[in-house]
Each structure stands twice: as C-alpha cells, then as structure tokens.
PDB file of N, CA and C in Angstrom:
ATOM      1  N   MET A   1    -153.828  -8.644 106.293  1.00 73.00           N
ATOM      2  CA  MET A   1    -154.774  -9.032 105.153  1.00 73.00           C
ATOM      3  C   MET A   1    -154.166  -9.847 104.366  1.00 73.00           C
ATOM      4  N   THR A   2    -154.878 -10.965 103.953  1.00 82.00           N
ATOM      5  CA  THR A   2    -154.132 -11.827 102.950  1.00 82.00           C
ATOM      6  C   THR A   2    -155.054 -11.929 101.652  1.00 82.00           C
ATOM      7  N   ASP A   3    -154.199 -11.893 100.516  1.00 92.00           N
ATOM      8  CA  ASP A   3    -154.972 -12.128  99.296  1.00 92.00           C
ATOM      9  C   ASP A   3    -154.546 -13.450  98.554  1.00 92.00           C
ATOM     10  N   ILE A   4    -155.475 -13.847  97.835  1.00 93.00           N
ATOM     11  CA  ILE A   4    -155.331 -15.046  97.204  1.00 93.00           C
ATOM     12  C   ILE A   4    -155.316 -14.834  95.469  1.00 93.00           C
ATOM     13  N   VAL A   5    -154.381 -15.154  94.864  1.00 95.00           N
ATOM     14  CA  VAL A   5    -154.343 -15.117  93.428  1.00 95.00           C
ATOM     15  C   VAL A   5    -154.387 -16.220  92.782  1.00 95.00           C
ATOM     16  N   ASP A   6    -155.626 -16.742  92.165  1.00 95.00           N
ATOM     17  CA  ASP A   6    -155.517 -18.104  91.434  1.00 95.00           C
ATOM     18  C   ASP A   6    -154.855 -18.081  90.313  1.00 95.00           C
ATOM     19  N   VAL A   7    -154.057 -19.032  89.916  1.00 96.00           N
ATOM     20  CA  VAL A   7    -153.536 -19.035  88.750  1.00 96.00           C
ATOM     21  C   VAL A   7    -154.165 -20.416  87.984  1.00 96.00           C
ATOM     22  N   ALA A   8    -154.739 -20.245  86.795  1.00 95.00           N
ATOM     23  CA  ALA A   8    -155.059 -21.150  85.850  1.00 95.00           C
ATOM     24  C   ALA A   8    -154.260 -21.599  84.811  1.00 95.00           C
ATOM     25  N   LEU A   9    -153.744 -22.583  84.730  1.00 94.00           N
ATOM     26  CA  LEU A   9    -153.037 -22.871  83.507  1.00 94.00           C
ATOM     27  C   LEU A   9    -153.516 -24.190  82.909  1.00 94.00           C
ATOM     28  N   PRO A  10    -153.225 -24.442  81.723  1.00 95.00           N
ATOM     29  CA  PRO A  10    -153.714 -25.557  81.021  1.00 95.00           C
ATOM     30  C   PRO A  10    -153.365 -26.604  81.717  1.00 95.00           C
ATOM     31  N   GLY A  11    -154.409 -27.656  82.218  1.00 93.00           N
ATOM     32  CA  GLY A  11    -154.092 -28.850  82.893  1.00 93.00           C
ATOM     33  C   GLY A  11    -153.737 -28.863  84.320  1.00 93.00           C
ATOM     34  N   ARG A  12    -153.591 -27.446  84.841  1.00 92.00           N
ATOM     35  CA  ARG A  12    -153.322 -27.552  86.237  1.00 92.00           C
ATOM     36  C   ARG A  12    -153.677 -25.897  86.894  1.00 92.00           C
ATOM     37  N   ALA A  13    -153.914 -25.830  88.123  1.00 92.00           N
ATOM     38  CA  ALA A  13    -154.292 -24.598  88.707  1.00 92.00           C
ATOM     39  C   ALA A  13    -153.851 -24.424  90.057  1.00 92.00           C
ATOM     40  N   TYR A  14    -153.472 -23.404  90.610  1.00 89.00           N
ATOM     41  CA  TYR A  14    -153.103 -23.264  92.050  1.00 89.00           C
ATOM     42  C   TYR A  14    -153.279 -21.972  92.660  1.00 89.00           C
ATOM     43  N   PRO A  15    -153.302 -21.798  94.001  1.00 90.00           N
ATOM     44  CA  PRO A  15    -153.436 -20.402  94.331  1.00 90.00           C
ATOM     45  C   PRO A  15    -152.076 -19.754  94.855  1.00 90.00           C
ATOM     46  N   ILE A  16    -151.902 -18.550  94.917  1.00 91.00           N
ATOM     47  CA  ILE A  16    -150.703 -17.955  95.656  1.00 91.00           C
ATOM     48  C   ILE A  16    -151.342 -16.960  96.541  1.00 91.00           C
ATOM     49  N   HIS A  17    -150.771 -17.177  97.727  1.00 91.00           N
ATOM     50  CA  HIS A  17    -151.126 -16.510  99.074  1.00 91.00           C
ATOM     51  C   HIS A  17    -150.141 -15.272  99.225  1.00 91.00           C
ATOM     52  N   ILE A  18    -150.926 -13.966  99.278  1.00 93.00           N
ATOM     53  CA  ILE A  18    -150.026 -13.026  99.573  1.00 93.00           C
ATOM     54  C   ILE A  18    -150.325 -12.149 100.764  1.00 93.00           C
ATOM     55  N   GLY A  19    -149.339 -11.917 101.772  1.00 91.00           N
ATOM     56  CA  GLY A  19    -149.643 -11.301 102.705  1.00 91.00           C
ATOM     57  C   GLY A  19    -148.561 -11.371 103.864  1.00 91.00           C
ATOM     58  N   SER A  20    -148.730 -10.730 105.058  1.00 91.00           N
ATOM     59  CA  SER A  20    -147.892 -10.542 106.010  1.00 91.00           C
ATOM     60  C   SER A  20    -147.910 -11.801 106.876  1.00 91.00           C
ATOM     61  N   GLY A  21    -146.805 -12.228 107.423  1.00 87.00           N
ATOM     62  CA  GLY A  21    -147.005 -13.240 108.336  1.00 87.00           C
ATOM     63  C   GLY A  21    -147.570 -14.635 107.900  1.00 87.00           C
ATOM     64  N   LEU A  22    -147.396 -14.985 106.547  1.00 90.00           N
ATOM     65  CA  LEU A  22    -147.949 -16.393 106.188  1.00 90.00           C
ATOM     66  C   LEU A  22    -146.905 -17.381 106.310  1.00 90.00           C
ATOM     67  N   LEU A  23    -145.628 -17.085 106.624  1.00 90.00           N
ATOM     68  CA  LEU A  23    -144.819 -18.302 106.686  1.00 90.00           C
ATOM     69  C   LEU A  23    -145.109 -18.974 108.093  1.00 90.00           C
ATOM     70  N   ALA A  24    -145.774 -18.369 109.045  1.00 89.00           N
ATOM     71  CA  ALA A  24    -146.117 -18.936 110.315  1.00 89.00           C
ATOM     72  C   ALA A  24    -147.380 -19.824 109.960  1.00 89.00           C
ATOM     73  N   SER A  25    -148.189 -19.531 109.102  1.00 89.00           N
ATOM     74  CA  SER A  25    -149.177 -20.221 108.597  1.00 89.00           C
ATOM     75  C   SER A  25    -148.966 -21.655 107.527  1.00 89.00           C
ATOM     76  N   LEU A  26    -147.837 -21.644 107.299  1.00 89.00           N
ATOM     77  CA  LEU A  26    -147.348 -22.410 106.143  1.00 89.00           C
ATOM     78  C   LEU A  26    -147.792 -23.925 106.578  1.00 89.00           C
ATOM     79  N   GLY A  27    -147.824 -24.426 107.680  1.00 86.00           N
ATOM     80  CA  GLY A  27    -148.205 -25.815 107.787  1.00 86.00           C
ATOM     81  C   GLY A  27    -149.581 -26.024 107.802  1.00 86.00           C
ATOM     82  N   ALA A  28    -150.385 -25.143 108.146  1.00 86.00           N
ATOM     83  CA  ALA A  28    -151.922 -25.062 107.944  1.00 86.00           C
ATOM     84  C   ALA A  28    -152.222 -24.882 106.752  1.00 86.00           C
ATOM     85  N   LEU A  29    -151.460 -24.203 105.868  1.00 86.00           N
ATOM     86  CA  LEU A  29    -151.968 -23.794 104.358  1.00 86.00           C
ATOM     87  C   LEU A  29    -151.582 -25.152 103.333  1.00 86.00           C
ATOM     88  N   THR A  30    -150.464 -25.873 103.964  1.00 84.00           N
ATOM     89  CA  THR A  30    -150.180 -27.172 103.181  1.00 84.00           C
ATOM     90  C   THR A  30    -150.802 -28.403 103.534  1.00 84.00           C
ATOM     91  N   SER A  31    -151.213 -28.311 104.784  1.00 82.00           N
ATOM     92  CA  SER A  31    -151.800 -29.701 105.298  1.00 82.00           C
ATOM     93  C   SER A  31    -152.967 -30.254 104.388  1.00 82.00           C
ATOM     94  N   PRO A  32    -153.868 -29.423 104.125  1.00 80.00           N
ATOM     95  CA  PRO A  32    -154.859 -29.878 103.163  1.00 80.00           C
ATOM     96  C   PRO A  32    -154.504 -30.659 101.625  1.00 80.00           C
ATOM     97  N   LEU A  33    -153.051 -30.232 101.434  1.00 78.00           N
ATOM     98  CA  LEU A  33    -152.595 -30.784 100.293  1.00 78.00           C
ATOM     99  C   LEU A  33    -152.405 -32.389 100.387  1.00 78.00           C
ATOM    100  N   GLY A  34    -152.237 -32.774 101.755  1.00 76.00           N
ATOM    101  CA  GLY A  34    -152.039 -34.124 101.977  1.00 76.00           C
ATOM    102  C   GLY A  34    -150.490 -34.617 101.296  1.00 76.00           C
ATOM    103  N   GLY A  35    -150.552 -35.785 100.878  1.00 75.00           N
ATOM    104  CA  GLY A  35    -149.092 -36.095 100.562  1.00 75.00           C
ATOM    105  C   GLY A  35    -148.265 -36.831 101.532  1.00 75.00           C
ATOM    106  N   ARG A  36    -146.983 -36.757 101.373  1.00 80.00           N
ATOM    107  CA  ARG A  36    -146.075 -37.427 102.228  1.00 80.00           C
ATOM    108  C   ARG A  36    -145.916 -36.474 103.468  1.00 80.00           C
ATOM    109  N   ASN A  37    -145.369 -37.157 104.667  1.00 88.00           N
ATOM    110  CA  ASN A  37    -145.189 -36.362 105.872  1.00 88.00           C
ATOM    111  C   ASN A  37    -143.800 -35.802 105.605  1.00 88.00           C
ATOM    112  N   THR A  38    -142.857 -36.199 104.796  1.00 91.00           N
ATOM    113  CA  THR A  38    -141.751 -35.358 104.784  1.00 91.00           C
ATOM    114  C   THR A  38    -141.789 -34.713 103.382  1.00 91.00           C
ATOM    115  N   VAL A  39    -141.290 -33.416 103.514  1.00 91.00           N
ATOM    116  CA  VAL A  39    -141.252 -32.537 102.468  1.00 91.00           C
ATOM    117  C   VAL A  39    -139.813 -31.904 102.279  1.00 91.00           C
ATOM    118  N   ALA A  40    -139.653 -31.563 101.087  1.00 92.00           N
ATOM    119  CA  ALA A  40    -138.350 -31.003 100.602  1.00 92.00           C
ATOM    120  C   ALA A  40    -138.695 -29.373 100.622  1.00 92.00           C
ATOM    121  N   VAL A  41    -137.798 -28.730 100.996  1.00 93.00           N
ATOM    122  CA  VAL A  41    -137.822 -27.387 100.961  1.00 93.00           C
ATOM    123  C   VAL A  41    -136.614 -26.953 100.144  1.00 93.00           C
ATOM    124  N   VAL A  42    -136.876 -26.440  98.975  1.00 92.00           N
ATOM    125  CA  VAL A  42    -135.855 -26.000  98.035  1.00 92.00           C
ATOM    126  C   VAL A  42    -135.480 -24.466  97.995  1.00 92.00           C
ATOM    127  N   THR A  43    -134.387 -23.961  98.448  1.00 93.00           N
ATOM    128  CA  THR A  43    -134.081 -22.637  98.484  1.00 93.00           C
ATOM    129  C   THR A  43    -132.623 -22.336  98.212  1.00 93.00           C
ATOM    130  N   ASP A  44    -132.500 -20.937  98.154  1.00 93.00           N
ATOM    131  CA  ASP A  44    -131.043 -20.854  98.079  1.00 93.00           C
ATOM    132  C   ASP A  44    -130.542 -20.220  99.330  1.00 93.00           C
ATOM    133  N   ALA A  45    -129.213 -20.269  99.386  1.00 96.00           N
ATOM    134  CA  ALA A  45    -128.453 -19.870 100.638  1.00 96.00           C
ATOM    135  C   ALA A  45    -128.813 -18.259 101.317  1.00 96.00           C
ATOM    136  N   ASN A  46    -129.105 -17.499 100.380  1.00 96.00           N
ATOM    137  CA  ASN A  46    -129.500 -16.323 101.000  1.00 96.00           C
ATOM    138  C   ASN A  46    -130.964 -16.007 101.391  1.00 96.00           C
ATOM    139  N   VAL A  47    -131.841 -16.871 100.867  1.00 95.00           N
ATOM    140  CA  VAL A  47    -133.110 -16.980 101.427  1.00 95.00           C
ATOM    141  C   VAL A  47    -133.350 -17.687 102.703  1.00 95.00           C
ATOM    142  N   ALA A  48    -132.364 -18.739 102.529  1.00 97.00           N
ATOM    143  CA  ALA A  48    -132.508 -19.705 103.820  1.00 97.00           C
ATOM    144  C   ALA A  48    -131.901 -19.195 104.898  1.00 97.00           C
ATOM    145  N   ALA A  49    -130.922 -18.120 104.751  1.00 97.00           N
ATOM    146  CA  ALA A  49    -130.456 -17.431 106.099  1.00 97.00           C
ATOM    147  C   ALA A  49    -131.666 -16.571 106.828  1.00 97.00           C
ATOM    148  N   HIS A  50    -132.556 -16.327 105.898  1.00 96.00           N
ATOM    149  CA  HIS A  50    -133.634 -15.504 106.430  1.00 96.00           C
ATOM    150  C   HIS A  50    -134.897 -16.143 106.745  1.00 96.00           C
ATOM    151  N   HIS A  51    -135.179 -17.117 106.061  1.00 95.00           N
ATOM    152  CA  HIS A  51    -136.443 -17.874 106.180  1.00 95.00           C
ATOM    153  C   HIS A  51    -136.542 -19.171 106.553  1.00 95.00           C
ATOM    154  N   LEU A  52    -135.549 -19.996 106.458  1.00 97.00           N
ATOM    155  CA  LEU A  52    -135.489 -21.377 106.592  1.00 97.00           C
ATOM    156  C   LEU A  52    -136.122 -21.843 107.899  1.00 97.00           C
ATOM    157  N   ALA A  53    -135.419 -21.188 108.981  1.00 96.00           N
ATOM    158  CA  ALA A  53    -135.744 -21.645 110.314  1.00 96.00           C
ATOM    159  C   ALA A  53    -137.373 -21.579 110.384  1.00 96.00           C
ATOM    160  N   SER A  54    -138.093 -20.433 109.899  1.00 94.00           N
ATOM    161  CA  SER A  54    -139.348 -20.257 110.403  1.00 94.00           C
ATOM    162  C   SER A  54    -140.205 -21.036 109.395  1.00 94.00           C
ATOM    163  N   VAL A  55    -139.852 -21.537 108.199  1.00 95.00           N
ATOM    164  CA  VAL A  55    -140.509 -22.237 107.355  1.00 95.00           C
ATOM    165  C   VAL A  55    -140.509 -23.909 107.907  1.00 95.00           C
ATOM    166  N   THR A  56    -139.351 -24.367 108.464  1.00 95.00           N
ATOM    167  CA  THR A  56    -138.991 -25.567 108.948  1.00 95.00           C
ATOM    168  C   THR A  56    -140.043 -25.738 110.405  1.00 95.00           C
ATOM    169  N   ALA A  57    -139.932 -24.629 111.355  1.00 94.00           N
ATOM    170  CA  ALA A  57    -140.879 -24.531 112.281  1.00 94.00           C
ATOM    171  C   ALA A  57    -142.326 -24.965 112.048  1.00 94.00           C
ATOM    172  N   ALA A  58    -142.826 -24.062 111.080  1.00 93.00           N
ATOM    173  CA  ALA A  58    -144.059 -24.049 110.799  1.00 93.00           C
ATOM    174  C   ALA A  58    -144.556 -25.385 110.049  1.00 93.00           C
ATOM    175  N   LEU A  59    -143.736 -26.133 109.357  1.00 93.00           N
ATOM    176  CA  LEU A  59    -144.109 -27.262 108.767  1.00 93.00           C
ATOM    177  C   LEU A  59    -143.917 -28.453 109.660  1.00 93.00           C
ATOM    178  N   GLU A  60    -142.969 -28.254 110.611  1.00 93.00           N
ATOM    179  CA  GLU A  60    -142.913 -29.313 111.844  1.00 93.00           C
ATOM    180  C   GLU A  60    -143.898 -29.116 112.854  1.00 93.00           C
ATOM    181  N   ALA A  61    -144.600 -28.140 113.060  1.00 91.00           N
ATOM    182  CA  ALA A  61    -145.616 -27.746 113.977  1.00 91.00           C
ATOM    183  C   ALA A  61    -146.923 -28.495 113.298  1.00 91.00           C
ATOM    184  N   ALA A  62    -146.691 -28.644 111.921  1.00 90.00           N
ATOM    185  CA  ALA A  62    -148.140 -29.325 111.346  1.00 90.00           C
ATOM    186  C   ALA A  62    -147.904 -30.756 111.141  1.00 90.00           C
ATOM    187  N   GLY A  63    -146.697 -31.468 111.813  1.00 90.00           N
ATOM    188  CA  GLY A  63    -146.439 -32.837 111.706  1.00 90.00           C
ATOM    189  C   GLY A  63    -145.488 -33.329 110.483  1.00 90.00           C
ATOM    190  N   ARG A  64    -145.120 -32.447 109.963  1.00 91.00           N
ATOM    191  CA  ARG A  64    -144.321 -32.674 108.784  1.00 91.00           C
ATOM    192  C   ARG A  64    -142.878 -32.846 109.013  1.00 91.00           C
ATOM    193  N   THR A  65    -141.994 -33.557 108.387  1.00 93.00           N
ATOM    194  CA  THR A  65    -140.578 -33.574 108.448  1.00 93.00           C
ATOM    195  C   THR A  65    -139.957 -32.913 107.427  1.00 93.00           C
ATOM    196  N   VAL A  66    -139.025 -31.905 107.655  1.00 95.00           N
ATOM    197  CA  VAL A  66    -138.520 -31.148 106.502  1.00 95.00           C
ATOM    198  C   VAL A  66    -137.062 -31.624 106.018  1.00 95.00           C
ATOM    199  N   ALA A  67    -136.982 -31.743 104.797  1.00 96.00           N
ATOM    200  CA  ALA A  67    -135.837 -32.131 104.189  1.00 96.00           C
ATOM    201  C   ALA A  67    -135.245 -30.943 103.476  1.00 96.00           C
ATOM    202  N   PRO A  68    -134.399 -30.008 103.917  1.00 96.00           N
ATOM    203  CA  PRO A  68    -134.037 -28.950 103.248  1.00 96.00           C
ATOM    204  C   PRO A  68    -132.817 -29.143 102.272  1.00 96.00           C
ATOM    205  N   ILE A  69    -133.013 -28.163 101.087  1.00 92.00           N
ATOM    206  CA  ILE A  69    -132.128 -28.535 100.115  1.00 92.00           C
ATOM    207  C   ILE A  69    -131.580 -27.066  99.785  1.00 92.00           C
ATOM    208  N   VAL A  70    -130.523 -26.624 100.368  1.00 93.00           N
ATOM    209  CA  VAL A  70    -129.929 -25.240 100.132  1.00 93.00           C
ATOM    210  C   VAL A  70    -128.925 -25.251  98.991  1.00 93.00           C
ATOM    211  N   LEU A  71    -129.296 -24.491  97.980  1.00 90.00           N
ATOM    212  CA  LEU A  71    -128.557 -24.371  96.884  1.00 90.00           C
ATOM    213  C   LEU A  71    -127.662 -22.833  96.934  1.00 90.00           C
ATOM    214  N   PRO A  72    -126.462 -22.928  96.121  1.00 91.00           N
ATOM    215  CA  PRO A  72    -125.979 -21.546  96.172  1.00 91.00           C
ATOM    216  C   PRO A  72    -126.865 -20.465  95.529  1.00 91.00           C
ATOM    217  N   PRO A  73    -126.812 -18.985  95.860  1.00 93.00           N
ATOM    218  CA  PRO A  73    -127.456 -18.224  95.124  1.00 93.00           C
ATOM    219  C   PRO A  73    -127.110 -17.829  93.857  1.00 93.00           C
ATOM    220  N   GLY A  74    -128.142 -17.443  93.027  1.00 90.00           N
ATOM    221  CA  GLY A  74    -127.820 -17.104  91.490  1.00 90.00           C
ATOM    222  C   GLY A  74    -128.559 -17.706  90.536  1.00 90.00           C
ATOM    223  N   GLU A  75    -128.872 -17.244  89.446  1.00 89.00           N
ATOM    224  CA  GLU A  75    -129.751 -17.858  88.347  1.00 89.00           C
ATOM    225  C   GLU A  75    -128.970 -19.114  88.100  1.00 89.00           C
ATOM    226  N   ALA A  76    -127.743 -19.333  88.076  1.00 88.00           N
ATOM    227  CA  ALA A  76    -126.982 -20.535  87.376  1.00 88.00           C
ATOM    228  C   ALA A  76    -127.430 -21.811  88.230  1.00 88.00           C
ATOM    229  N   THR A  77    -127.926 -21.560  89.434  1.00 86.00           N
ATOM    230  CA  THR A  77    -128.438 -22.924  90.118  1.00 86.00           C
ATOM    231  C   THR A  77    -129.626 -23.234  90.047  1.00 86.00           C
ATOM    232  N   LYS A  78    -130.620 -22.510  89.377  1.00 82.00           N
ATOM    233  CA  LYS A  78    -132.027 -22.877  88.951  1.00 82.00           C
ATOM    234  C   LYS A  78    -132.154 -23.932  87.662  1.00 82.00           C
ATOM    235  N   THR A  79    -131.578 -25.034  87.986  1.00 85.00           N
ATOM    236  CA  THR A  79    -131.551 -26.009  86.951  1.00 85.00           C
ATOM    237  C   THR A  79    -131.783 -27.264  87.637  1.00 85.00           C
ATOM    238  N   TRP A  80    -132.304 -28.404  86.722  1.00 84.00           N
ATOM    239  CA  TRP A  80    -132.579 -29.669  87.267  1.00 84.00           C
ATOM    240  C   TRP A  80    -131.116 -30.186  87.540  1.00 84.00           C
ATOM    241  N   SER A  81    -130.304 -30.056  86.810  1.00 84.00           N
ATOM    242  CA  SER A  81    -128.942 -30.646  87.185  1.00 84.00           C
ATOM    243  C   SER A  81    -128.567 -30.234  88.480  1.00 84.00           C
ATOM    244  N   GLN A  82    -128.369 -29.084  88.761  1.00 77.00           N
ATOM    245  CA  GLN A  82    -127.990 -28.428  90.005  1.00 77.00           C
ATOM    246  C   GLN A  82    -128.776 -29.025  91.337  1.00 77.00           C
ATOM    247  N   LEU A  83    -130.097 -29.343  91.012  1.00 71.00           N
ATOM    248  CA  LEU A  83    -131.022 -29.778  92.190  1.00 71.00           C
ATOM    249  C   LEU A  83    -130.420 -31.383  92.413  1.00 71.00           C
ATOM    250  N   GLY A  84    -130.119 -31.970  91.371  1.00 74.00           N
ATOM    251  CA  GLY A  84    -129.643 -33.316  91.317  1.00 74.00           C
ATOM    252  C   GLY A  84    -128.480 -33.450  92.253  1.00 74.00           C
TER     253      GLY A  84
END
C-alpha cells in the first residue's frame, strides 16, 4: 500500500510518497516531472551504501542518466558549501 501526503507551501507544493518498494518505482514516479535526462542524486555515504544502486537502476530504466553526489555522513555536510 502506498500513501501520498500532499505538502502545500506558499508558492510551491509537492507530494510525498510513503510505502514499501517505492525505490523500484522511482523512474515511473519522476518521469512525469520532465526536465533533463541527467539527474543528480545527492545522498550521504551511509544511505548510498544501502540504496544508491537501486535508485540508479530505477532511474536508468526510465531513460535517465544518474550523476551521483555522495557526501560524508552527518549534519555538518548538509550545507550548500559542502555540496559545491
């Protein structure tokens, strides 16, 4: 079962999908968003070890090229300067 929580903020809104096995559906869920064929996946090393391969596979199956950006784990890396 999948739940969708709609987040409505001033000037923007987006859905959050919650459910088991959603990573395999990532390509299908993001394809309607359009945009460029190359997408950046920003994650930390801990999450990447568990999920980056399946995220990459799902996006590539939808015709996307994945450019992974793997940061060190921890709150200190959640900055624009670290991403740069």
